[in-house]
Short mmCIF file of C-alpha atoms in Angstrom, two decimals:
data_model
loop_
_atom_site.label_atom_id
_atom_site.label_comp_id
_atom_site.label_asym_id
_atom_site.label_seq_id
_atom_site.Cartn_x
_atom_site.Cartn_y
_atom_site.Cartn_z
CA UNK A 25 86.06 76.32 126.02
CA UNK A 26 86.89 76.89 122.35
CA UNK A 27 85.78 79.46 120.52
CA UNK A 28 82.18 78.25 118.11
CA UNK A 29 80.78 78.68 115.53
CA UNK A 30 77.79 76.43 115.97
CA UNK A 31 73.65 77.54 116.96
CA UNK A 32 73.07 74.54 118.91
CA UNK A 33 74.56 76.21 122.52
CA UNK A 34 72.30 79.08 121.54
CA UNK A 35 68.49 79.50 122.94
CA UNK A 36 65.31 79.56 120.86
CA UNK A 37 64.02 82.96 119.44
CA UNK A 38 61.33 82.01 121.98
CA UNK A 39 63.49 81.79 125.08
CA UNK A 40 63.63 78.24 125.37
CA UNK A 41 66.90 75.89 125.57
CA UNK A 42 67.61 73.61 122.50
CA UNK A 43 69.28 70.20 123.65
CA UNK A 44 72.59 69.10 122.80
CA UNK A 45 72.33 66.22 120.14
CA UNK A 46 75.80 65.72 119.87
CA UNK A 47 79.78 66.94 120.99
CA UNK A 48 81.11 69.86 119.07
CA UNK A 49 82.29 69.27 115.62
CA UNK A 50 85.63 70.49 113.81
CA UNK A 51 83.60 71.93 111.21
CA UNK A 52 81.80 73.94 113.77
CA UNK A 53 85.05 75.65 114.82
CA UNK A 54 86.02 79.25 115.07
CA UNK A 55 89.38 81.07 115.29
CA UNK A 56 90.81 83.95 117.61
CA UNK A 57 90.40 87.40 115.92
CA UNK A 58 93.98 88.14 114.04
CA UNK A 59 93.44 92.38 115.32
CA UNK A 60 96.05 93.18 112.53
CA UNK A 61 97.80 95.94 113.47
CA UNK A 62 99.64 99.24 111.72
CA UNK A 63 103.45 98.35 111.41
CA UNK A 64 106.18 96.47 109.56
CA UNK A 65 104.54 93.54 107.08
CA UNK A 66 103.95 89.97 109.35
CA UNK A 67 101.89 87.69 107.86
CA UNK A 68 101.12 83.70 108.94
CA UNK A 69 99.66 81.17 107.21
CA UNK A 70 96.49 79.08 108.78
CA UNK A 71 95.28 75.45 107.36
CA UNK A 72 91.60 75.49 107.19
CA UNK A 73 89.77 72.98 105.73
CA UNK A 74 89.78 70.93 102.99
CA UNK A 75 93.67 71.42 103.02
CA UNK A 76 93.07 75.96 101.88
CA UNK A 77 94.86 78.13 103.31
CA UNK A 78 94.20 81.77 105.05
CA UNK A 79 96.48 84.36 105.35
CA UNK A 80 96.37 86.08 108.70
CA UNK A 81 97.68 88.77 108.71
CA UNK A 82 99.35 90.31 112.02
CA UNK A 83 101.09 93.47 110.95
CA UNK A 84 100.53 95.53 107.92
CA UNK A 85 101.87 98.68 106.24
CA UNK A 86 100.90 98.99 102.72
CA UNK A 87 98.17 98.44 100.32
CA UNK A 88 96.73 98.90 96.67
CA UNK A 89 94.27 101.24 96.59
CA UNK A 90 92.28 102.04 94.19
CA UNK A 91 90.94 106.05 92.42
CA UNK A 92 87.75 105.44 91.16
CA UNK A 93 87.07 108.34 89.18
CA UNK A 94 90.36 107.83 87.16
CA UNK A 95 90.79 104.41 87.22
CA UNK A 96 93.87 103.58 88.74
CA UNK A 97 95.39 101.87 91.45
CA UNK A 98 99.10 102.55 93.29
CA UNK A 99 100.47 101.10 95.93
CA UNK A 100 100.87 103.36 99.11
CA UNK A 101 101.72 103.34 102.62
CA UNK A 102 98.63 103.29 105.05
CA UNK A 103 99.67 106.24 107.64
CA UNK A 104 96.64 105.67 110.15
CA UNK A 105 93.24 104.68 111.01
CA UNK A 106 90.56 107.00 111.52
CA UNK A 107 87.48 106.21 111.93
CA UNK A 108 85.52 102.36 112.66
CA UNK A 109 82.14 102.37 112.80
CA UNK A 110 82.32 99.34 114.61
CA UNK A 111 84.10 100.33 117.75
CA UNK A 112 86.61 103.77 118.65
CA UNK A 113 88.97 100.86 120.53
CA UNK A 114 90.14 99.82 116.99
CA UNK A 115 90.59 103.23 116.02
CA UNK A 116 92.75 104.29 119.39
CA UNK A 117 94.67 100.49 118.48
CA UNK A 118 95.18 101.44 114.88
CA UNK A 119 93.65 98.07 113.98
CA UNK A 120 93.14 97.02 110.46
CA UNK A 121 89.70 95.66 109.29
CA UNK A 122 87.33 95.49 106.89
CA UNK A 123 85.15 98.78 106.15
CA UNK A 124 87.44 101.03 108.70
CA UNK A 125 88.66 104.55 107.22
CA UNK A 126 92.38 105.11 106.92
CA UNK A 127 94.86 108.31 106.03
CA UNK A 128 97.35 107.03 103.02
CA UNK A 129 100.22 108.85 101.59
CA UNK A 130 98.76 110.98 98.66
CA UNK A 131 102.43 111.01 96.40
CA UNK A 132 101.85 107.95 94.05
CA UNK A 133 98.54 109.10 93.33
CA UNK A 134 99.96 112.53 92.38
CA UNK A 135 102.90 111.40 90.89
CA UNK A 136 100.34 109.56 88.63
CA UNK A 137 98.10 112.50 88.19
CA UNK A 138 100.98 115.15 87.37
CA UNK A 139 102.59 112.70 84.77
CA UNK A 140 98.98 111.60 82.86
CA UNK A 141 98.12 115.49 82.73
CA UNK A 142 100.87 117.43 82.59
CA UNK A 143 99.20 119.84 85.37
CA UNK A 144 99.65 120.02 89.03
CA UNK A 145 97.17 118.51 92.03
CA UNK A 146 96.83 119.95 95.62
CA UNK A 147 99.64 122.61 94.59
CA UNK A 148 100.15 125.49 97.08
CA UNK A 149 100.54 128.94 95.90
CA UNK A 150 104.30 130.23 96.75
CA UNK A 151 105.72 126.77 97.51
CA UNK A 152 108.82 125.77 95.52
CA UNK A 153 108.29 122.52 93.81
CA UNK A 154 111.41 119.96 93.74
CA UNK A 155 113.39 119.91 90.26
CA UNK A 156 111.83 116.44 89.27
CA UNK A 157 108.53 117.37 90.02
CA UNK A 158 109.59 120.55 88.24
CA UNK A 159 110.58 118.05 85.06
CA UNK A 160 107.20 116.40 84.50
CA UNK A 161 105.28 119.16 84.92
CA UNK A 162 107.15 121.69 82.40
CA UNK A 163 109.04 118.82 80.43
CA UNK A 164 109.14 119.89 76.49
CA UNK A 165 107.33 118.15 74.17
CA UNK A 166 106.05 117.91 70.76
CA UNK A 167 103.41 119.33 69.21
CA UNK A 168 101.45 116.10 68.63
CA UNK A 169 102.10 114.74 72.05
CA UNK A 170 101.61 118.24 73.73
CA UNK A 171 98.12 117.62 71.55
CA UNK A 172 97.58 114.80 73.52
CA UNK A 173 97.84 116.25 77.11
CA UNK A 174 95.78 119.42 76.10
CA UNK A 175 92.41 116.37 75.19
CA UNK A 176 93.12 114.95 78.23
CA UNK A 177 92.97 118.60 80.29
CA UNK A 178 89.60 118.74 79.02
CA UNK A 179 88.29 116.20 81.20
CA UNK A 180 90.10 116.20 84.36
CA UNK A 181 87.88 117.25 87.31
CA UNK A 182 89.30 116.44 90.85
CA UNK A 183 86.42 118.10 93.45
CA UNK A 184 87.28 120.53 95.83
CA UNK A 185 87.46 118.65 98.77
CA UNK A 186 89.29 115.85 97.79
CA UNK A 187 92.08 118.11 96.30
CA UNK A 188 92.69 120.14 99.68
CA UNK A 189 93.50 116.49 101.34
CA UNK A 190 96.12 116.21 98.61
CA UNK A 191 97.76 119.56 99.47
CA UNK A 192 97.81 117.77 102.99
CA UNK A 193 99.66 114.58 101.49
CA UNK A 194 97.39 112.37 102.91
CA UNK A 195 93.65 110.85 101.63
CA UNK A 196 91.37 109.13 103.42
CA UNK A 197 90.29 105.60 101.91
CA UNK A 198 88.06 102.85 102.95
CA UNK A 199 89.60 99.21 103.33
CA UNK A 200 88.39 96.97 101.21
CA UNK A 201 90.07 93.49 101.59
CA UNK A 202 89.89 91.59 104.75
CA UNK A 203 93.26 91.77 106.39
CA UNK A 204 92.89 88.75 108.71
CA UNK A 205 91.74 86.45 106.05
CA UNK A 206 93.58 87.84 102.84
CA UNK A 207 96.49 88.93 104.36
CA UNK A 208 96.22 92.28 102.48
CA UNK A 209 95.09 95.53 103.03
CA UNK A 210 93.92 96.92 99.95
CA UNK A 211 90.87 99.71 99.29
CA UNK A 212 89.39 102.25 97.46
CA UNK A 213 89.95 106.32 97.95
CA UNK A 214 86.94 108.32 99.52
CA UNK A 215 85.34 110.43 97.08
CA UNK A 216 82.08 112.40 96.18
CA UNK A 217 79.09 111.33 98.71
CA UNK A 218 80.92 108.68 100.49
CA UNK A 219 84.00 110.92 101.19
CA UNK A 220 80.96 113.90 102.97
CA UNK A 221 79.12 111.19 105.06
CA UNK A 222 82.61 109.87 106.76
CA UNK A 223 84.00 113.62 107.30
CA UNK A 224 80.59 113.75 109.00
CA UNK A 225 81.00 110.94 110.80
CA UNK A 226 83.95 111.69 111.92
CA UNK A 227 83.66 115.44 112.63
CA UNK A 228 80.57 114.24 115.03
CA UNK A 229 82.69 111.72 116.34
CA UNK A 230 85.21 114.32 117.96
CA UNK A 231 83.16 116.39 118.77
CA UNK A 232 81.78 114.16 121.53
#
């Protein structure tokens, strides 16, 4: 039996059996899941129809993701998966989907941050920054561009919680794309409401 994608096989909202008018169709096909998994890019190609193409992708690593509130978007590497709302087997399999909450690495996002203010994010007290970190952050500049960076102070909020996960080097984001289809893995960062109802989520989660 192949896997379909018609309603005919299916029974009546009543209970009753519908009657097979005719063999299956190729347009009434379905495919095996692609369960793309966390490791070292692999991506194949499918035919569908009408002569398109899918990507399915088998093995994935990396993704552009996306900071809402300051409109940017860096590539980074996807560290984990941890949380589906769907099913805890695709979390233990570190299977990439659609929807499902994943750590990334935090540094391109700060790199970005520390270079666009001049000011540091998810700092620790006491810890002794690297000299090209030390570079951007107290590089000498003029007094116009120094103008500049002071304007731009003025309006940079990060909230609380969101900054702690980047003294972690990780932040959690949500996958956008559809990895099997796409063959990317790209998403958005967790913030504000969003970023309390999945630390919910999953605080309840492990808690069971």
């Amino acid at each position: 039996m192949g896997i379909s994608r018609d309603s005919w096989h299916k029974r009546r909202s009543t209970g009753g059996r519908m009657s097979q008018l005719r063999k299956k169709r190729k347009f009434e096909l379905g495919r095996p899941a692609s369960n793309t998994k966390l490791g070292p890019k692999r991506v194949h190609t499918v035919r569908t129809r009408g002569g398109n193409t899918k990507y399915r992708a088998l093995r994935l690593d990396t993704g552009n993701f996306s900071w809402g509130s300051e409109a940017t978007s860096r590539k980074t590497r996807i560290i984990d998966v941890v949380y589906n709302a769907s099913n805890n087997e695709l979390v233990r399999t570190k299977t990439l989907v659609k929807s499902c909450i994943v750590q990334i690495d935090a540094t391109p996002f700060r790199q970005w941050y520390e270079a666009h203010y001049a000011a540091p994010l998810g700092r620790k007290k006491n810890i002794k920054l690297t000299e090209t970190e030390e570079a951007v952050l107290k590089k000498v500049r003029s007094k116009k561009t120094m103008k500049k960076y002071v304007q731009r102070q003025k309006t940079k909020q990060v909230e609380q919680s969101l900054e702690d996960q980047f003294s972690t080097g990780r932040v959690l984001a949500k996958i956008a794309s559809r990895p099997g289809s796409t063959g990317r893995c790209d998403g958005y960062v967790l913030e504000g409401k969003e970023l309390e109802f999945y630390a919910r989520k999953m605080k309840t989660r492990k808690g069971k």
